[in-house]
Coordinates of C-alpha atoms in Angstrom, one line a residue:
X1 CA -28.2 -10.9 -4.4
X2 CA -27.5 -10.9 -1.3
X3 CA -23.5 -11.6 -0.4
X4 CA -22.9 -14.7 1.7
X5 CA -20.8 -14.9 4.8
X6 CA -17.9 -17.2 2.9
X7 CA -17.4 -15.3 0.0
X8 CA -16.6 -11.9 2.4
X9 CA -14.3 -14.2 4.4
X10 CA -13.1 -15.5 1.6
X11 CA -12.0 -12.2 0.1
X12 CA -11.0 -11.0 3.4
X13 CA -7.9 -14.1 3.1
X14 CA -6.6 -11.0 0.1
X15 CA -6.3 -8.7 3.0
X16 CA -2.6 -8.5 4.4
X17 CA -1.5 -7.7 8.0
X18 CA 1.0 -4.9 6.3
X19 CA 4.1 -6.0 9.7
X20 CA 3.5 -9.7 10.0
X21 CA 2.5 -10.0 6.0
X22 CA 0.0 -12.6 6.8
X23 CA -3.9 -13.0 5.5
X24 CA -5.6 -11.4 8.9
X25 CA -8.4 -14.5 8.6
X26 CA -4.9 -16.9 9.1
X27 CA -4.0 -14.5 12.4
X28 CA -7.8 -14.6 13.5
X29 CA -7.8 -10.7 13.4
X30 CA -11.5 -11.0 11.8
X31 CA -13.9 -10.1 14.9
X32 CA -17.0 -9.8 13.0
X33 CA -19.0 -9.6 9.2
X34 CA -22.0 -8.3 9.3
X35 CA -24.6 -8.4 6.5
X36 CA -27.7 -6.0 5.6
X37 CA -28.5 -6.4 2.2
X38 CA -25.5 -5.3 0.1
X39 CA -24.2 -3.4 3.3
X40 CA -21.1 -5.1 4.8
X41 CA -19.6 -4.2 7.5
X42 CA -16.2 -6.0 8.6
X43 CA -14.6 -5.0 12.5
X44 CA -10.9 -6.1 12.1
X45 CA -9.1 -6.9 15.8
X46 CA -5.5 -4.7 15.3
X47 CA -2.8 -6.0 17.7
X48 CA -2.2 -3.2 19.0
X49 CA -4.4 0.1 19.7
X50 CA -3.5 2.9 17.5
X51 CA -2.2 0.9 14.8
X52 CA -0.1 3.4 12.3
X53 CA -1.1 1.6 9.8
X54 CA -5.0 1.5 9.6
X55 CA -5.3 2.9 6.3
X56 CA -3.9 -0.2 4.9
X57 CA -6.0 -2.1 6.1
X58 CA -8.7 0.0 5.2
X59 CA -7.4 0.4 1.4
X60 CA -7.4 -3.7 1.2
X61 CA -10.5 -4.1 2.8
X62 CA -12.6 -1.5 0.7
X63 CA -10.8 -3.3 -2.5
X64 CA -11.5 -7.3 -1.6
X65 CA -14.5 -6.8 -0.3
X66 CA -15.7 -4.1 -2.5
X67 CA -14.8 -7.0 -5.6
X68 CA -17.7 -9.5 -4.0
X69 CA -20.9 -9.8 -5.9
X70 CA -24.0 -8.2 -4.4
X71 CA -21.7 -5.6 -2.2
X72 CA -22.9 -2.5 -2.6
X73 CA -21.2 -0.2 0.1
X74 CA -18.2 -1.1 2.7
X75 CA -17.7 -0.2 5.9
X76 CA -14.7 -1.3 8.4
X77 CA -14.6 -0.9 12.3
X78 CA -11.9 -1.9 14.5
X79 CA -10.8 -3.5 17.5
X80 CA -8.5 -4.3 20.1
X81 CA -7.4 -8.1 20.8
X82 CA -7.3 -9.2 24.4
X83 CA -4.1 -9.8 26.3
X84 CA -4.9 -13.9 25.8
X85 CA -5.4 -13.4 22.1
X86 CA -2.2 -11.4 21.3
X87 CA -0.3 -14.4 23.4
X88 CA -2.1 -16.8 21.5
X89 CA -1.2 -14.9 18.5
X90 CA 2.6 -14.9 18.9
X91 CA 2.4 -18.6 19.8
X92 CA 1.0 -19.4 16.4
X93 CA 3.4 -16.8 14.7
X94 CA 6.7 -18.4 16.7
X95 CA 5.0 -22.1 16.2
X96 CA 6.2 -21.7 12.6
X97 CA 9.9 -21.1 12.9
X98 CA 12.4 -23.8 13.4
X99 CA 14.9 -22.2 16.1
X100 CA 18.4 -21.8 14.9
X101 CA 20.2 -21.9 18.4
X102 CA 19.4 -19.8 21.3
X103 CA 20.6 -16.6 20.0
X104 CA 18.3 -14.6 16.8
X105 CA 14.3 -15.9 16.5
X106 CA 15.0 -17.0 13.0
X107 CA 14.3 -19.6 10.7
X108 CA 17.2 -22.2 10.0
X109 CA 16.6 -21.7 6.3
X110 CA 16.7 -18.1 6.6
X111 CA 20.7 -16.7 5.1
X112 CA 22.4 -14.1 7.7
X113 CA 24.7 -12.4 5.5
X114 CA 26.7 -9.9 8.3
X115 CA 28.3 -6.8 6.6
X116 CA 31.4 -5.9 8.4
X117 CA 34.5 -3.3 8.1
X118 CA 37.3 -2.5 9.7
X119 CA 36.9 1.1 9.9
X120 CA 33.7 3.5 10.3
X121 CA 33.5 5.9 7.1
X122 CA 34.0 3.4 4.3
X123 CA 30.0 3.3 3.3
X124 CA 29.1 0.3 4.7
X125 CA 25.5 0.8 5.8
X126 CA 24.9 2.1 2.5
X127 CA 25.8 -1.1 1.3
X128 CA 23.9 -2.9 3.1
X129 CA 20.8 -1.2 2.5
X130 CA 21.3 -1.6 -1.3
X131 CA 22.4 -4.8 -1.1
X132 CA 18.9 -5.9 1.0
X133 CA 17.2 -3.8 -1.8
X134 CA 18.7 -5.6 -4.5
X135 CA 17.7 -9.4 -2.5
X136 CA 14.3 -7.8 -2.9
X137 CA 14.7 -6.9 -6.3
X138 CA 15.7 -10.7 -6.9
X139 CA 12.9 -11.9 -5.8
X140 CA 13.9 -12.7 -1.7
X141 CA 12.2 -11.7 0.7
X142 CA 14.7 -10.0 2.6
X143 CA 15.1 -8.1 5.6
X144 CA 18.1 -5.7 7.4
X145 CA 18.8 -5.8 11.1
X146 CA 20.7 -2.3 11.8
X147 CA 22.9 -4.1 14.5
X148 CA 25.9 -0.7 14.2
X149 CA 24.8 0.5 17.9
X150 CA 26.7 3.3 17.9
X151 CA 26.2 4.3 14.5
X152 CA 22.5 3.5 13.6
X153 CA 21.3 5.4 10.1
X154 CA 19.4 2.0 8.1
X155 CA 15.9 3.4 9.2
X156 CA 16.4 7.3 7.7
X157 CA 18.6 5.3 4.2
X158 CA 15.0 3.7 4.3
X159 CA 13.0 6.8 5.1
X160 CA 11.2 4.3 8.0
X161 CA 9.9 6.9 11.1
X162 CA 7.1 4.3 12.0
X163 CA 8.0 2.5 15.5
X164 CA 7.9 -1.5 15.8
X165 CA 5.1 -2.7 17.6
X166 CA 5.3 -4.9 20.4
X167 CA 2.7 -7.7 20.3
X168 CA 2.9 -9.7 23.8
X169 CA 6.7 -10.3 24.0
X170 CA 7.0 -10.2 20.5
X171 CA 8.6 -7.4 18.6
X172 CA 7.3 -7.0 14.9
X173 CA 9.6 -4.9 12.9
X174 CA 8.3 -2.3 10.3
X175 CA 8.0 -3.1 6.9
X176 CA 8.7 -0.9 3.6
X177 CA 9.2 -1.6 0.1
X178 CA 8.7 -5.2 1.5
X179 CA 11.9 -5.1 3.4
X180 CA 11.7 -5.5 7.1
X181 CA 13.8 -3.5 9.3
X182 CA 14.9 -3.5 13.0
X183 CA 17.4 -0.8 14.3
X184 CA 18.4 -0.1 18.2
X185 CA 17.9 3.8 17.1
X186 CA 14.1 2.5 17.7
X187 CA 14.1 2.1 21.0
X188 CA 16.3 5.4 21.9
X189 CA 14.6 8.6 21.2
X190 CA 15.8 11.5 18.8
X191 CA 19.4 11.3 18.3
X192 CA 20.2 9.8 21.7
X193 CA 23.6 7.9 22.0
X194 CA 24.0 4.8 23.0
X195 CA 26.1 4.9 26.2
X196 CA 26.5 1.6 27.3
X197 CA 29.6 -0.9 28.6
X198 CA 30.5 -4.2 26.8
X199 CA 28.3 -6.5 29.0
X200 CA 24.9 -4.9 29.0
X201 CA 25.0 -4.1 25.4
X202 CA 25.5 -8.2 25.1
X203 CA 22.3 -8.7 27.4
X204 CA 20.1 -6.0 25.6
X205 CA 21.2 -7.2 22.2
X206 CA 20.8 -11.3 23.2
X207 CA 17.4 -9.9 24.4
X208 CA 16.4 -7.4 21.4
X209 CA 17.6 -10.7 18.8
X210 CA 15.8 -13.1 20.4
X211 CA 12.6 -11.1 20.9
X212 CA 12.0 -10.1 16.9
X213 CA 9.9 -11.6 14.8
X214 CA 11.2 -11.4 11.4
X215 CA 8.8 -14.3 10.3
X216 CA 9.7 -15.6 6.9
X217 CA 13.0 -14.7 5.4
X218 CA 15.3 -15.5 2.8
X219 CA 18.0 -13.3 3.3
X220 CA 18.9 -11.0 6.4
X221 CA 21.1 -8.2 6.0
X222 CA 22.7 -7.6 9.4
X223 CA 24.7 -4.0 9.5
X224 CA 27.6 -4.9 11.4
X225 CA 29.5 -2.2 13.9
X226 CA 33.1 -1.5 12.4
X227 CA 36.2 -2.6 14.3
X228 CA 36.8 -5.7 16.3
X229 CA 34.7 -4.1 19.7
X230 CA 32.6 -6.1 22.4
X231 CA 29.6 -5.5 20.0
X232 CA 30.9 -7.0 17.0
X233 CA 32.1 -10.0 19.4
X234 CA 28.6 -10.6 20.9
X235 CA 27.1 -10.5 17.5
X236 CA 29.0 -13.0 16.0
X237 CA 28.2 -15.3 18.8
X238 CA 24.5 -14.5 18.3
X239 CA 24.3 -15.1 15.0
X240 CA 24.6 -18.8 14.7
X241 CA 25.8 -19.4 10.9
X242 CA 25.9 -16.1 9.4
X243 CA 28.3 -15.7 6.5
X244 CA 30.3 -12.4 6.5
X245 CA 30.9 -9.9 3.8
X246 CA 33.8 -7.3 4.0
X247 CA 33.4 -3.7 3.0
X248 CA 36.7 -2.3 2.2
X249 CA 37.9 1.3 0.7
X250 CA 40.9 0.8 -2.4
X251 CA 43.1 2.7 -1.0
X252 CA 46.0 0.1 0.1
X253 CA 46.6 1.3 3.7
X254 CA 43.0 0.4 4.3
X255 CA 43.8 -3.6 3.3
X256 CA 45.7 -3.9 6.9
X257 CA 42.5 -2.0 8.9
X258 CA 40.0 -4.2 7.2
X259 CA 41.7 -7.8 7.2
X260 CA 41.5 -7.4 11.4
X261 CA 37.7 -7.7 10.8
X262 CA 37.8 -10.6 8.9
X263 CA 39.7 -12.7 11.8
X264 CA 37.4 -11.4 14.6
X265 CA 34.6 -12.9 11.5
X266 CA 36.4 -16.1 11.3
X267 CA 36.8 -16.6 15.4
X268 CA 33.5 -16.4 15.8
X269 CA 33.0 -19.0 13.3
X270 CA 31.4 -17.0 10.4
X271 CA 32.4 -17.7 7.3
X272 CA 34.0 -14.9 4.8
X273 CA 32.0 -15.0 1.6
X274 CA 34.4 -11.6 0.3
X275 CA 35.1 -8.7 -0.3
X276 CA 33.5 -5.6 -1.8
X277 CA 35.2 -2.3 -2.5
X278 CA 33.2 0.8 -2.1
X279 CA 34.3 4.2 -3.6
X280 CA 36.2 2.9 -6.4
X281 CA 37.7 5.3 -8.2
X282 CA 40.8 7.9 -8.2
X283 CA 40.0 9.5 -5.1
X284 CA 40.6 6.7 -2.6
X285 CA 43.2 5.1 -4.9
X286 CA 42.9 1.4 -6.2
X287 CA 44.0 -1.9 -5.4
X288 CA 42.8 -2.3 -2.1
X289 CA 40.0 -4.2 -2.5
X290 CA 41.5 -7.3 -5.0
X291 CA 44.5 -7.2 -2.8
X292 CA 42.7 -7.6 0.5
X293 CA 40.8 -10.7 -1.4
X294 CA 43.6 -11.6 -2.0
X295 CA 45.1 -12.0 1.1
X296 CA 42.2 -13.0 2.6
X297 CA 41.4 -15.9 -0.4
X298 CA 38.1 -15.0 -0.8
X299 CA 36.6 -13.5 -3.7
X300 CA 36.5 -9.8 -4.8
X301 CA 32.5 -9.3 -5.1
X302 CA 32.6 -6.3 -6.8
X303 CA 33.6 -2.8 -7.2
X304 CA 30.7 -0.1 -6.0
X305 CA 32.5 3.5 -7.8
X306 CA 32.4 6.6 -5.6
X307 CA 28.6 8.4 -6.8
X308 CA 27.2 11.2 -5.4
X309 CA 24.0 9.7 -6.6
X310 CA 23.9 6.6 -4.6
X311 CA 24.8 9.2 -1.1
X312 CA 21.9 11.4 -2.0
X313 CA 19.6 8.8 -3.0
X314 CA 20.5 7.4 1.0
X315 CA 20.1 10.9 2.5
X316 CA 16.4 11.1 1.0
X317 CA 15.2 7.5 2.4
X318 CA 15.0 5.7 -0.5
X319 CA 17.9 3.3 -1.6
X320 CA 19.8 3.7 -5.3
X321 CA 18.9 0.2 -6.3
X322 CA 15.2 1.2 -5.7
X323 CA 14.9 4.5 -6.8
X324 CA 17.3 4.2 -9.9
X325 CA 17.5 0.8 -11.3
X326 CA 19.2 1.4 -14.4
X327 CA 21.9 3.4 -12.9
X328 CA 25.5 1.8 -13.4
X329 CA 26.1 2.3 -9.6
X330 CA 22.7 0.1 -8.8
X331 CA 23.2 -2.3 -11.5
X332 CA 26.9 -3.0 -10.1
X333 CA 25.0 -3.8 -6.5
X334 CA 22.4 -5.6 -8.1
X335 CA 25.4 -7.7 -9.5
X336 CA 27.4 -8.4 -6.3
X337 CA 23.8 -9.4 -5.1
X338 CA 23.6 -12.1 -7.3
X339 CA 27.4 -13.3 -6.9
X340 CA 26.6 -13.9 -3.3
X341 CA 23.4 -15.5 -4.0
X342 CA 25.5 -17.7 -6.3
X343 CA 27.5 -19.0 -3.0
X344 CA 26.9 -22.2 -1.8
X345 CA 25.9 -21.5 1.6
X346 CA 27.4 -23.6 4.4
X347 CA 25.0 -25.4 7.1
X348 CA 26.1 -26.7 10.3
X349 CA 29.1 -24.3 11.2
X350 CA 30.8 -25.6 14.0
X351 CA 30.3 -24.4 17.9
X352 CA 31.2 -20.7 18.6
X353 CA 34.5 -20.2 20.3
X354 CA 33.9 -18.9 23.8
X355 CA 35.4 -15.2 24.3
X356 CA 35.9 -12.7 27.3
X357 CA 33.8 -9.8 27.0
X358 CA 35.6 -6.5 28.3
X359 CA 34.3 -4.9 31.1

């Protein structure tokens, strides 16, 4: 029997863009089915030429269609959508989301959690990447937005090397282990410093925010720069009602270093959710982290110890809570994960407070 032309497209709706994580029949990528007997032969329309990730979409494709009754062999072409179709595209994609403010293309529902610290050197990106990998773990669907321009390492903690792809005016970030990502270190090349003034690292980041499509979110993780600087400034004015999370050593002397960060956090009208202390143990002392809560009347999140498991697992691309689970270090992430998810979240934080950039 002879496969008919709705059951392919209706097997086709299993096949999953792998960046925008739509069906491609929803984002009319489908150019053409064509049926001879129990051949099938399906062109798909990629946004882009050159697409890294064709073998996805080959994988899916050979396994939907492959499942319909009467197919006997599978073959996939593919295409190139037209300037109007890509535009069309990203109209339909941005139709969907219900503007914060002017500022990050992202859904009001979507939580911005900001991870900040005072001080570089006190682990913070690999907090951040654990913590997005344990939202994921919880069932969000949860991205990270490596926003520490001077310092950008979330894409190798992730092991991503693929670029984002640039659909129209659109920027679609890359996807792994179901968490997107966007970093500034995409758009330099090699290790190439950011050398930049205050003002036109405002402009390119108000641009880079508001050109990303992170599409449907639950939680964003946003790597924060450490310090107080013009970066940290700017992104607490773009970031309309993200909440703030503080990433503090134990020893005591860095209490003083990291409470600045929470006041630049609070001027800019985030709210302080609290505090977590990474490297807990002898080395770095103790008491740092309760007693910045402390001062800070916030909650102590948690204690992450000082593992030489949860540095390597970061060095080799592939976060502690997703490579090792069980370990103490990951479960204790995993925790603090769920004590912020716990939060009520605030809506409708008041207007930003204007303030001078330096120049």
């Amino acid at each position: 029997m002879e496969p008919t032309r709705d059951d392919l497209l209706k097997a086709l709706g299993q096949v999953i863009d792998p960046e925008l994580r739509r069906p491609v029949t929803e984002l009319d990528m489908v150019r053409a089915v064509d049926v001879a007997g129990g051949d099938v032969r399906v062109t798909i329309a990629l946004t882009v030429a050159g697409c890294p990730l064709r073998a996805s979409f080959e994988d899916q494709v050979q396994r939907a269609v492959g499942a319909v009754p009467g197919v006997e062999r599978v073959s996939l072409a593919f295409d190139v959508m037209t300037p109007d179709e890509r535009q069309a595209l990203t109209t339909r994609l941005r139709g969907g989301v219900t503007e914060r403010t002017k500022g990050i293309s992202l859904d009001a529902s979507t939580r911005v959690l900001a991870i900040a610290s005072g001080k570089g050197g006190v682990g913070k990106s690999t907090v951040s990447v654990n913590l997005a990998a344990a939202f994921a773990s919880l069932g969000h669907r949860a991205g990270i937005l490596d926003a520490d321009v001077y310092g950008h390492s979330i894409p190798h903690m992730l092991g991503i090397r693929q670029k984002p792809v640039l659909v129209d005016r659109m920027i679609v970030p890359p996807v792994k282990d179901e968490l997107k990502l966007m970093s500034i270190g995409f758009f330099l090349e090699d290790n190439e410093p950011v050398m930049w003034r205050g003002p036109m690292l405002h402009r390119a980041l108000e641009q880079f925010l508001s050109d990303v499509h992170w599409g449907e979110l639950d939680t964003l993780i946003v790597d924060m720069p450490p310090g107080t600087g013009d970066v940290s400034i700017s992104l607490g004015q773009l970031l309309p009602r993200a909440e703030a999370v503080l990433v503090t050593t134990p020893q005591p002397l860095a209490q003083e270093v990291a409470a600045r960060a929470a006041v630049m956090a609070r001027k800019t009208n985030m709210r302080l959710i609290g505090v977590i202390e990474n490297m807990s143990g002898e080395v770095f002392g103790s008491g740092g982290g309760e007693a910045l809560a402390a001062q800070l009347e916030v909650p102590l999140l948690g204690r992450v110890p000082l593992d030489a498991e949860l540095r390597a697992c970061g060095d080799g691309g592939r976060p502690l809570v997703a490579e090792r689970p069980d370990a103490p270090t990951a479960q204790e992430l995993v925790r603090i994960a769920e004590a912020i998810d716990a939060t009520k979240r605030e809506r409708g934080v008041g207007i930003v407070k204007p303030l001078t950039l330096a120049t």
